[in-house]
Tab-separated table of C-alpha atoms and ligand atoms in Angstrom:
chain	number	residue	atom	x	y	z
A	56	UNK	CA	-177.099	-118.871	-3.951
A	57	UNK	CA	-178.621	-121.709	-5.601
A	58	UNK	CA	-176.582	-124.845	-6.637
A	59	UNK	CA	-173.818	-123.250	-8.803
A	60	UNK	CA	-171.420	-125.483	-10.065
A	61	UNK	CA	-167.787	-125.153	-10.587
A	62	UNK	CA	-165.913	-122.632	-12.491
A	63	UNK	CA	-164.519	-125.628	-14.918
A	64	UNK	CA	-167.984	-127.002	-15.202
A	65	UNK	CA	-168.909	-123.717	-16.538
A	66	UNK	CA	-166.497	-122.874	-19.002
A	67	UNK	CA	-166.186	-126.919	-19.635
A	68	UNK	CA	-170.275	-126.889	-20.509
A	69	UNK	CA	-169.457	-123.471	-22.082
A	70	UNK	CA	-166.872	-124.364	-24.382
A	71	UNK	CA	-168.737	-128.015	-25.478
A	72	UNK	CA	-171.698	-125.225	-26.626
A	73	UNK	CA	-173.782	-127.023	-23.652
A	74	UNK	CA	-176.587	-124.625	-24.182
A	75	UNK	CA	-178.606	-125.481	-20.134
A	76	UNK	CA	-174.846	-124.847	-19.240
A	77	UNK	CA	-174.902	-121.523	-21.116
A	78	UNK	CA	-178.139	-120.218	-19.528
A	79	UNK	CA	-176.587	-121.044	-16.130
A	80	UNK	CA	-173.573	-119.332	-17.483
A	81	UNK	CA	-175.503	-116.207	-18.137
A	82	UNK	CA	-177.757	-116.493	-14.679
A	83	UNK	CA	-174.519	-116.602	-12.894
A	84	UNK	CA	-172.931	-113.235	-14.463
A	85	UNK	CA	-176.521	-111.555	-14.235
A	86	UNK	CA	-176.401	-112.697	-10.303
A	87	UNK	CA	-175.578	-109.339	-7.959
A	88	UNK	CA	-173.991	-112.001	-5.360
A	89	UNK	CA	-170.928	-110.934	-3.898
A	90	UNK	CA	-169.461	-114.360	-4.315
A	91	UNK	CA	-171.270	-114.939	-8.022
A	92	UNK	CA	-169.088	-112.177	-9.305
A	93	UNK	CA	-166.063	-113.915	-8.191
A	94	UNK	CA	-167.382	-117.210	-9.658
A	95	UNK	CA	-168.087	-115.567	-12.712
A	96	UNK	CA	-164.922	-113.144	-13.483
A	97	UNK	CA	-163.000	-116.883	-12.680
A	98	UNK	CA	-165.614	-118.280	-16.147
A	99	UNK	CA	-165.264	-115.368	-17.886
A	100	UNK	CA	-161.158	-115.612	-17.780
A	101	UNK	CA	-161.212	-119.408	-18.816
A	102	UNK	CA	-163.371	-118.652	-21.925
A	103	UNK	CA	-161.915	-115.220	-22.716
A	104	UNK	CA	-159.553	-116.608	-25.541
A	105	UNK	CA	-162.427	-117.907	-27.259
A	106	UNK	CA	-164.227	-115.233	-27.581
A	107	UNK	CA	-164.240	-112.906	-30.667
A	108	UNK	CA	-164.957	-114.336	-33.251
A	109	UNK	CA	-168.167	-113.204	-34.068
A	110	UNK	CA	-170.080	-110.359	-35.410
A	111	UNK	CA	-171.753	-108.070	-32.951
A	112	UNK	CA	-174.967	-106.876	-33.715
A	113	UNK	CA	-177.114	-103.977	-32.108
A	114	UNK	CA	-180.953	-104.012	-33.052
A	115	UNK	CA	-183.194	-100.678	-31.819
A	116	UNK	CA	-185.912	-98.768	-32.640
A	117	UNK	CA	-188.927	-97.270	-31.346
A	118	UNK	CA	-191.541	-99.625	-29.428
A	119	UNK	CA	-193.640	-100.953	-32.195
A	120	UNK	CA	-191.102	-100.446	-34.535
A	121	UNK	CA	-191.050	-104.428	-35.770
A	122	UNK	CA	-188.022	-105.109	-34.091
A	123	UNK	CA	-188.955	-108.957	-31.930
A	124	UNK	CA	-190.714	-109.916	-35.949
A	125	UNK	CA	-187.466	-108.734	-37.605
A	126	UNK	CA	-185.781	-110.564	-35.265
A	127	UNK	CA	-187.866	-113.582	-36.032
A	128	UNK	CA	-187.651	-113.409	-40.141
A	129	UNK	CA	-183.971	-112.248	-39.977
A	130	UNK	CA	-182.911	-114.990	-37.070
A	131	UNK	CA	-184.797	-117.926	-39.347
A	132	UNK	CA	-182.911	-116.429	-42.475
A	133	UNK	CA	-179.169	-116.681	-40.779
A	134	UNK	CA	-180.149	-120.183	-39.733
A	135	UNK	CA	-181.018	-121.159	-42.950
A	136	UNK	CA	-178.027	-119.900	-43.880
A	137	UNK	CA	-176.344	-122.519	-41.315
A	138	UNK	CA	-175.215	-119.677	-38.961
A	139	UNK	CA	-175.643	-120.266	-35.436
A	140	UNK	CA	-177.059	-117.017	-34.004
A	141	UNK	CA	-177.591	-115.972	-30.005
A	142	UNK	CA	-180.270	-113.677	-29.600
A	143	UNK	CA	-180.229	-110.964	-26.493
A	144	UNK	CA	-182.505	-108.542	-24.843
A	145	UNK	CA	-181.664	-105.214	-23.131
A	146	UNK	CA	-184.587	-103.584	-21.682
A	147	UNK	CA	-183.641	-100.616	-19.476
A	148	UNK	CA	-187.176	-98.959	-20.034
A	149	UNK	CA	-188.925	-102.169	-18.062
A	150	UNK	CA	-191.327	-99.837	-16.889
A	151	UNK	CA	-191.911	-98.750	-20.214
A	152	UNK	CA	-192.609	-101.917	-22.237
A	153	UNK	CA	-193.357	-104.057	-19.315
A	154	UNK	CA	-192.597	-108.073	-20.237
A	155	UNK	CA	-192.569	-107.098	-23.601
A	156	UNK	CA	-188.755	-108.812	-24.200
A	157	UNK	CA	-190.253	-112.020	-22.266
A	158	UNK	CA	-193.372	-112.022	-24.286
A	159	UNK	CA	-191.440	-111.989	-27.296
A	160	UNK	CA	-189.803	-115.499	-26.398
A	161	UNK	CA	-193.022	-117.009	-26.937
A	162	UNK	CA	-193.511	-115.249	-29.564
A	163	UNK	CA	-190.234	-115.951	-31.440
A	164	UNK	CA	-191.519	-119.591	-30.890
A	165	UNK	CA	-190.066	-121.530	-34.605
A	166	UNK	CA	-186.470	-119.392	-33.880
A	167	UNK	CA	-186.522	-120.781	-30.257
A	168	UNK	CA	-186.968	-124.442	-31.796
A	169	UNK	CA	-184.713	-123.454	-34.219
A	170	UNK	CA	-181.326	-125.755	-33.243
A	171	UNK	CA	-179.100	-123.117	-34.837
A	172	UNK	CA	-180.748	-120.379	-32.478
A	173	UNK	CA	-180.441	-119.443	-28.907
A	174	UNK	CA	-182.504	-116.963	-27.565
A	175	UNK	CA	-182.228	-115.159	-24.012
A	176	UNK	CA	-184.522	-112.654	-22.732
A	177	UNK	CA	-182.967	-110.207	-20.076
A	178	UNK	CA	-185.276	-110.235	-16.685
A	179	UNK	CA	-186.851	-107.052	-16.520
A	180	UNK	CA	-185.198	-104.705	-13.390
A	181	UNK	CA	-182.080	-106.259	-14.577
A	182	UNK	CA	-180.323	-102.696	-15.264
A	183	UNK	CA	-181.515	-100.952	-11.436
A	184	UNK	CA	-180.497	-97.491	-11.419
A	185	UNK	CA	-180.001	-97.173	-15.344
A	186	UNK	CA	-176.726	-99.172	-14.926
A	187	UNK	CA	-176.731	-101.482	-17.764
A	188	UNK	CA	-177.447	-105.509	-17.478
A	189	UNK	CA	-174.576	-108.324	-18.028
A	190	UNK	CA	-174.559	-108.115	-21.905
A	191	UNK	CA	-171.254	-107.809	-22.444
A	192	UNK	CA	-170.932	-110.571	-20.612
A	193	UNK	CA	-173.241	-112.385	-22.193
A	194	UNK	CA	-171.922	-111.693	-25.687
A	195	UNK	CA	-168.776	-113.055	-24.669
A	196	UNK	CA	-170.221	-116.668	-22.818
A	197	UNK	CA	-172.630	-116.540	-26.428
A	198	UNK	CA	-169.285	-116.440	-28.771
A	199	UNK	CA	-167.742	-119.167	-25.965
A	200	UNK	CA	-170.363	-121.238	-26.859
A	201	UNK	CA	-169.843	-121.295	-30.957
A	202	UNK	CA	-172.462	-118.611	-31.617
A	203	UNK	CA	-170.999	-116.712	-34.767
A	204	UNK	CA	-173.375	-113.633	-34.913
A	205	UNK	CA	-175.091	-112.264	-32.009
A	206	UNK	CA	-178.119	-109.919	-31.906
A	207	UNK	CA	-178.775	-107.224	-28.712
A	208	UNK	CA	-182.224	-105.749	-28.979
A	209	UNK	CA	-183.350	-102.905	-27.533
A	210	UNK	CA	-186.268	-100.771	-26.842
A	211	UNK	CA	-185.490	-97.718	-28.319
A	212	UNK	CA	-186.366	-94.788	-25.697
A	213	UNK	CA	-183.450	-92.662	-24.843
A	214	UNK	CA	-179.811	-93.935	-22.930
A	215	UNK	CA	-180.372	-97.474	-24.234
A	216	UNK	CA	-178.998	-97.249	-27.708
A	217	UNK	CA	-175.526	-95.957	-26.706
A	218	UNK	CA	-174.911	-99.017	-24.263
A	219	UNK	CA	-175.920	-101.327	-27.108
A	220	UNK	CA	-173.833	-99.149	-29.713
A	221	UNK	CA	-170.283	-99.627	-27.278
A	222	UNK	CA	-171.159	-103.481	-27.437
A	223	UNK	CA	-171.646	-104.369	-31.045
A	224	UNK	CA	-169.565	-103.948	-34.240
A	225	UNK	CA	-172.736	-103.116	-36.612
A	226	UNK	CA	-175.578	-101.073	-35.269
A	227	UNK	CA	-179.084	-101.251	-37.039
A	228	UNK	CA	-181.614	-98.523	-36.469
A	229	UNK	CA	-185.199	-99.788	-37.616
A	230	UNK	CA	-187.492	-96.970	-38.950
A	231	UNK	CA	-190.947	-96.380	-39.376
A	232	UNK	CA	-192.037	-94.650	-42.250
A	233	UNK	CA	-194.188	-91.173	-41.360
A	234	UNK	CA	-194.012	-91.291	-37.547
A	235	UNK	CA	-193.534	-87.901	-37.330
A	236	UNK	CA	-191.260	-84.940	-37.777
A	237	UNK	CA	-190.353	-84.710	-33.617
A	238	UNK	CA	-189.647	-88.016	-33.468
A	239	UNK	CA	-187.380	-88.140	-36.755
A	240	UNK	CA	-185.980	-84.969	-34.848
A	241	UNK	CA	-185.323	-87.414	-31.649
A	242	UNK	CA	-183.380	-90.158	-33.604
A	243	UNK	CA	-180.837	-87.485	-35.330
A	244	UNK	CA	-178.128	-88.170	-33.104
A	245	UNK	CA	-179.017	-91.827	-32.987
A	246	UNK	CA	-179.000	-92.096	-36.723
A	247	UNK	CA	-175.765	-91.014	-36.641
A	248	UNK	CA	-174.993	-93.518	-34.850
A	249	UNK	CA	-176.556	-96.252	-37.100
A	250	UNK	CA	-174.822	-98.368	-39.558
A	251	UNK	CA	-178.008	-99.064	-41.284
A	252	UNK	CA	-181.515	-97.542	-41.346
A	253	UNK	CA	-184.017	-99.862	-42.309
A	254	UNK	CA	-187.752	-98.799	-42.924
A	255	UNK	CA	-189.714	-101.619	-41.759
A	256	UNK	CA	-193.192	-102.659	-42.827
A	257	UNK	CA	-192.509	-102.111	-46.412
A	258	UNK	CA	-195.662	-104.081	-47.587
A	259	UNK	CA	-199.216	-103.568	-48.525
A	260	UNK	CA	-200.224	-99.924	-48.333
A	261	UNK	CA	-197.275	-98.702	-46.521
A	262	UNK	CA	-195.254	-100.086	-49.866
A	263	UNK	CA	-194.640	-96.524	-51.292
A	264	UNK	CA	-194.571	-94.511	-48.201
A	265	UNK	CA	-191.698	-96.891	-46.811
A	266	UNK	CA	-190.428	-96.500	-50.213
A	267	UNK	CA	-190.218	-92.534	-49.973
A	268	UNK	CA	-189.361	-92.534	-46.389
A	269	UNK	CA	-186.058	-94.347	-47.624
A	270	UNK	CA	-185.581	-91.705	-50.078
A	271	UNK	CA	-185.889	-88.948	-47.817
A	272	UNK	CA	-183.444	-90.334	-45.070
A	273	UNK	CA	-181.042	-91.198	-47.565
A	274	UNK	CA	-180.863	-87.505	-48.610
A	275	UNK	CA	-180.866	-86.276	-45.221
A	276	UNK	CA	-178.125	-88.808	-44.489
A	277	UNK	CA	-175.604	-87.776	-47.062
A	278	UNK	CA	-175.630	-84.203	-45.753
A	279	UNK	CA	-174.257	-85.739	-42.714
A	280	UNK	CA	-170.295	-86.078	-42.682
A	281	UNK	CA	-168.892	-89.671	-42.853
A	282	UNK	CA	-168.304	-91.103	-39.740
A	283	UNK	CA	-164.675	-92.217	-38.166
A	284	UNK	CA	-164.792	-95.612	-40.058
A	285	UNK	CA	-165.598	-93.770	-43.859
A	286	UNK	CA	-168.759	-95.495	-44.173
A	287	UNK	CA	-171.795	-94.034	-46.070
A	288	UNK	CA	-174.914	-95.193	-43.814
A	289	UNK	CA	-177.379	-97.163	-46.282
A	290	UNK	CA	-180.615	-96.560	-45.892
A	291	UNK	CA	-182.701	-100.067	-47.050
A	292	UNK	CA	-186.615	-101.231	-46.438
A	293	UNK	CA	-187.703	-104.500	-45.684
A	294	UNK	CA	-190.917	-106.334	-44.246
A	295	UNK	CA	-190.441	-109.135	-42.103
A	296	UNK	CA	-194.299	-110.365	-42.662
A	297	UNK	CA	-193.456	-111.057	-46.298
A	298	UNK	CA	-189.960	-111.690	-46.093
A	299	UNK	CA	-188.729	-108.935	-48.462
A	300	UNK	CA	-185.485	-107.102	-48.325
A	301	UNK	CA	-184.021	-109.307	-45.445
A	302	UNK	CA	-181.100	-110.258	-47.585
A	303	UNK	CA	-180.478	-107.054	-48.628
A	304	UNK	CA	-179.738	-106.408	-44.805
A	305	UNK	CA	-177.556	-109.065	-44.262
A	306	UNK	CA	-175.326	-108.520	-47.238
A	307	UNK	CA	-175.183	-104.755	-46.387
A	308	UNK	CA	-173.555	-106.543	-42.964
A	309	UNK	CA	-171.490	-108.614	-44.897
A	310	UNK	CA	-170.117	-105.871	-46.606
A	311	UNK	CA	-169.623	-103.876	-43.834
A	312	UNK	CA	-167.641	-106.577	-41.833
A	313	UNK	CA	-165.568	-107.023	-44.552
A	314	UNK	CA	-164.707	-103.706	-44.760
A	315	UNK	CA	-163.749	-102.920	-41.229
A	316	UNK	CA	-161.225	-106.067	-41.021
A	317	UNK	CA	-159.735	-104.845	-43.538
A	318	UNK	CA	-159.716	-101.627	-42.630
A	319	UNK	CA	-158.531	-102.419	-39.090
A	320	UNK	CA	-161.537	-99.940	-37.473
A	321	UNK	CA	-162.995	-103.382	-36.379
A	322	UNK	CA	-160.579	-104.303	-33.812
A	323	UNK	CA	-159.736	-100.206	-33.488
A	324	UNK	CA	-163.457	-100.266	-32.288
A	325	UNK	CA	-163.557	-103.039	-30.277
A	326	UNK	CA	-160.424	-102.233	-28.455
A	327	UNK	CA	-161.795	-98.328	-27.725
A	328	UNK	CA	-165.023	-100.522	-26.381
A	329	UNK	CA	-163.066	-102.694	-23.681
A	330	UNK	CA	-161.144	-99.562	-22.331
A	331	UNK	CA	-164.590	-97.885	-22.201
A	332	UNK	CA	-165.783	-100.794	-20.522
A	333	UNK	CA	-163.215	-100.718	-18.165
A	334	UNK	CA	-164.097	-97.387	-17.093
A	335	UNK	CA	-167.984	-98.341	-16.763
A	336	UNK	CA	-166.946	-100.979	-14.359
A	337	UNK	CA	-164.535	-98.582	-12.237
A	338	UNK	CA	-167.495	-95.998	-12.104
A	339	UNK	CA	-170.255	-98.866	-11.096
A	340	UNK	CA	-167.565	-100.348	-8.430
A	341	UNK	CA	-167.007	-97.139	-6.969
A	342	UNK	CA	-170.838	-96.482	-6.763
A	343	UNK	CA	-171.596	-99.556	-5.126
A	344	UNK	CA	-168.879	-99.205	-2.469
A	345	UNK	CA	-170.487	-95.633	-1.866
A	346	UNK	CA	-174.115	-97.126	-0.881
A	347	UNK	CA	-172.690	-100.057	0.555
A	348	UNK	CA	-171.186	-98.028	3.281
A	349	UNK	CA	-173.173	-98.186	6.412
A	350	UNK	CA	-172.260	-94.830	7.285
A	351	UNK	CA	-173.009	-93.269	4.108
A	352	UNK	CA	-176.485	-95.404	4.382
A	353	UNK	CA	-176.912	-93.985	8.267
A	354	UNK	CA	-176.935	-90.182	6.964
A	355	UNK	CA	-178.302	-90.117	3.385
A	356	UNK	CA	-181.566	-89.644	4.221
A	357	UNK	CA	-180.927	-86.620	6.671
A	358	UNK	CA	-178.909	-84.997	4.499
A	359	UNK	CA	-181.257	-85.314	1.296
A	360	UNK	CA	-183.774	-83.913	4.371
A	361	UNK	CA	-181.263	-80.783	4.751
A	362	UNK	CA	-181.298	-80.459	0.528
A	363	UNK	CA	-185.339	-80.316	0.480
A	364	UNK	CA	-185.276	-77.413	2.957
A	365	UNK	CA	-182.467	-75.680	1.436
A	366	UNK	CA	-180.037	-75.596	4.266
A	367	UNK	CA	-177.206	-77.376	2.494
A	368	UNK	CA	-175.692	-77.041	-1.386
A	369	UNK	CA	-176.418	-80.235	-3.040
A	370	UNK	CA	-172.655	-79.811	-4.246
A	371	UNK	CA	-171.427	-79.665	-0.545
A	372	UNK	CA	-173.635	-82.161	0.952
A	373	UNK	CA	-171.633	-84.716	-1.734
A	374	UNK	CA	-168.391	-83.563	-0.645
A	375	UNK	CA	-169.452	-83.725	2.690
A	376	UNK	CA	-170.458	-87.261	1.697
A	377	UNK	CA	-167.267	-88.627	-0.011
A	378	UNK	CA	-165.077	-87.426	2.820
A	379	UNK	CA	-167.150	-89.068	5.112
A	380	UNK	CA	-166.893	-92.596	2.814
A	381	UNK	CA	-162.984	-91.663	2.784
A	382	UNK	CA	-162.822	-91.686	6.418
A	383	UNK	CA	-164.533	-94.390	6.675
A	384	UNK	CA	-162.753	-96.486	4.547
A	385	UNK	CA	-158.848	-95.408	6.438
B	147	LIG	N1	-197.351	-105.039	-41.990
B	147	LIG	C1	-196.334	-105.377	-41.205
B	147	LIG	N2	-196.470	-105.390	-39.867
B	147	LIG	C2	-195.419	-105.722	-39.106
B	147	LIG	C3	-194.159	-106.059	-39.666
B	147	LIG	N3	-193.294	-106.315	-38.671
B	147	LIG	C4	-193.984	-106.159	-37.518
B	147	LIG	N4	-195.270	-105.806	-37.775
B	147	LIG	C5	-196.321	-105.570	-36.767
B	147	LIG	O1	-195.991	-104.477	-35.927
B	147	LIG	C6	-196.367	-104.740	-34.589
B	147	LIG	C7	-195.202	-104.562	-33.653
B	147	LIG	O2	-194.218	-105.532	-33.970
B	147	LIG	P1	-193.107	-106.019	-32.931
B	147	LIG	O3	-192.177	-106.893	-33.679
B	147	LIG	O4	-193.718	-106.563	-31.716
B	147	LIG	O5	-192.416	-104.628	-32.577
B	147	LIG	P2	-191.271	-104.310	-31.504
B	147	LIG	O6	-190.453	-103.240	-32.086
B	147	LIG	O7	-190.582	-105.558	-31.105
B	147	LIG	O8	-192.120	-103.745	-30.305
B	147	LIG	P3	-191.689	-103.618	-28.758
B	147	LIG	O9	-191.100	-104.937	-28.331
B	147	LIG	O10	-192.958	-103.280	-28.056
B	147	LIG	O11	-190.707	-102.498	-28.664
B	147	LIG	C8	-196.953	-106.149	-34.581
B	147	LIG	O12	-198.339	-106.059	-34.608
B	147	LIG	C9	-196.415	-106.760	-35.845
B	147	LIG	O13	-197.266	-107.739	-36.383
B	147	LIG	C10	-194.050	-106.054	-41.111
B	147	LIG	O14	-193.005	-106.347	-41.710
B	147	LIG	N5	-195.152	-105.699	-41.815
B	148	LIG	MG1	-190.222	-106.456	-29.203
């Protein structure tokens, strides 16, 4: 455990939008330390009632997609704005896109200098076991600190866009134009899940095939029913090399933010998020407890042994298991 400070020093440095206190912050609810977690559920209370107040937004697409230079063009244009924007990484495919999310903090390098902007890459490994990283977290210590709109990216490849989706109010897919019928295939259910689809790249020679791409997901999109919260799914384009269409997005947000105070689904959808999260934090408390047990640690390995050779049912060999933690535990 390296020099921590204080709980009050944290939510203190927090709350006075001390951004080396809000790194810290976030090291310190990333930490898998026993006694971190206490230290940080005691920061997380003392800034919980000023959290909130922000809108929550989910970035994915496919590697490649654009999604670190959208990032870039969109993060400058919020700042010009005068928002103050927090910027955060989920990379559960680390294997995948190896560094790609640290890479990218270099290469965001006029956002990162940007005083309005805080950006904070995720160490890769961060989500062992598929269990996802401290961005929830994170989103709240970001909204703590004054940040009024907060971006999650993520590496579009499979589980990773349904973690992001249960922690952000406005999800934005990010399309290629003509990648392919299987992989338009792949990102049905995830379009459904989208707020927006934006084509990106709309410039230069890929002008008109962006432009057509649009055209054809918008179709496809309105044979799809309306989702819970009665909003059509716009389908924009926009290049982040020559700046086009990036206000579009952001008043589509706008829009949509609007609408879902008023409609109440934003806090409906919130609330359904924390009991969800709830649950997420049972199941990964219960896991850990599991392999945490010594004796569950001194037989796994012989009983996987008695799986490979077929002289035990997978399904029994788990009961077999729990009782054993349950007896344990008495
Ligand atoms: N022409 C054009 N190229 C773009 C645009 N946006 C991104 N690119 C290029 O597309 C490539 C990938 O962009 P990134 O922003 O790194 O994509 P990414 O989705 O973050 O990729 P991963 O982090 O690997 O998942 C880079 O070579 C960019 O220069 C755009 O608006 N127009
Ligand atoms: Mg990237």
């Amino acid at each position: 455990m390296q020099n921590r400070l204080k709980a009050e020093q944290y939510i203190e440095g927090v709350l006075s939008q001390d951004r080396i206190i809000l790194s810290k912050a976030i090291t310190l609810v990333e930490s898998r330390l026993e006694s971190d977690r206490k230290l940080a559920e005691k920061v997380l209370e003392g800034i919980l009632s000023h959290t909130g107040r922000s809108l929550r937004i989910g970035i994915t697409g496919v590697p490649g997609v654009g999604k670190s230079t959208f990032i870039e063009t969109f993060g400058k244009y919020l700042c010009n704005e005068g928002k103050k924007i927090a910027i955060l990484a989920i990379d559960p495919s680390s294997q995948v896109s190896k560094g790609s999310i640290m890479g990218d903090k270099t290469r965001m390098e006029t956002l990162s200098n940007d005083p309005n902007a805080f950006i904070r890459p995720s160490p890769s490994g961060a989500s062992l076991g598929g269990v996802a990283n401290k961005t929830r977290e994170s989103i709240l210590l970001c909204e703590a600190a004054g940040f009024e709109i907060i971006l999650v990216e993520t590496v579009g490849v499979g589980q990773s866009e349904t973690i992001v989706k249960e922690m952000v109010d406005f999800f934005l897919l990010l399309m290629l134009a003509g990648a392919g019928d299987e992989l338009q295939g792949i990102k049905r259910g995830i379009m459904e899940m989208a707020d927006a689809l934006v084509i990106t790249k709309s410039d230069g020679e890929n002008l008109a095939k962006a432009k057509s791409a649009a055209l054809e997901y918008k179709n496809a999109l309105h044979l799809y029913p309306l989702n819970e919260n009665n909003w059509q799914i716009p389908v924009l384009t926009c290049s982040a090399l020559s700046n086009q269409g990036i206000a579009e997005i952001w008043e589509t947000m706008c829009l949509f933010d609007k609408k879902m105070l008023q409609s109440g689904y934003k806090i409906k959808n919130r609330q359904k998020q924390n009991i969800k999260w709830m649950h997420d934090a049972i199941k990964q408390k219960i896991e850990q407890q599991f392999y945490a047990n010594p004796k569950i640690n001194a037989t796994l390995a012989s009983i996987e042994q008695q799986i490979l050779v077929g002289e035990i049912l997978p399904l029994v060999a788990a009961k077999n298991l729990l009782e054993l933690q349950h007896a344990s535990n008495s």
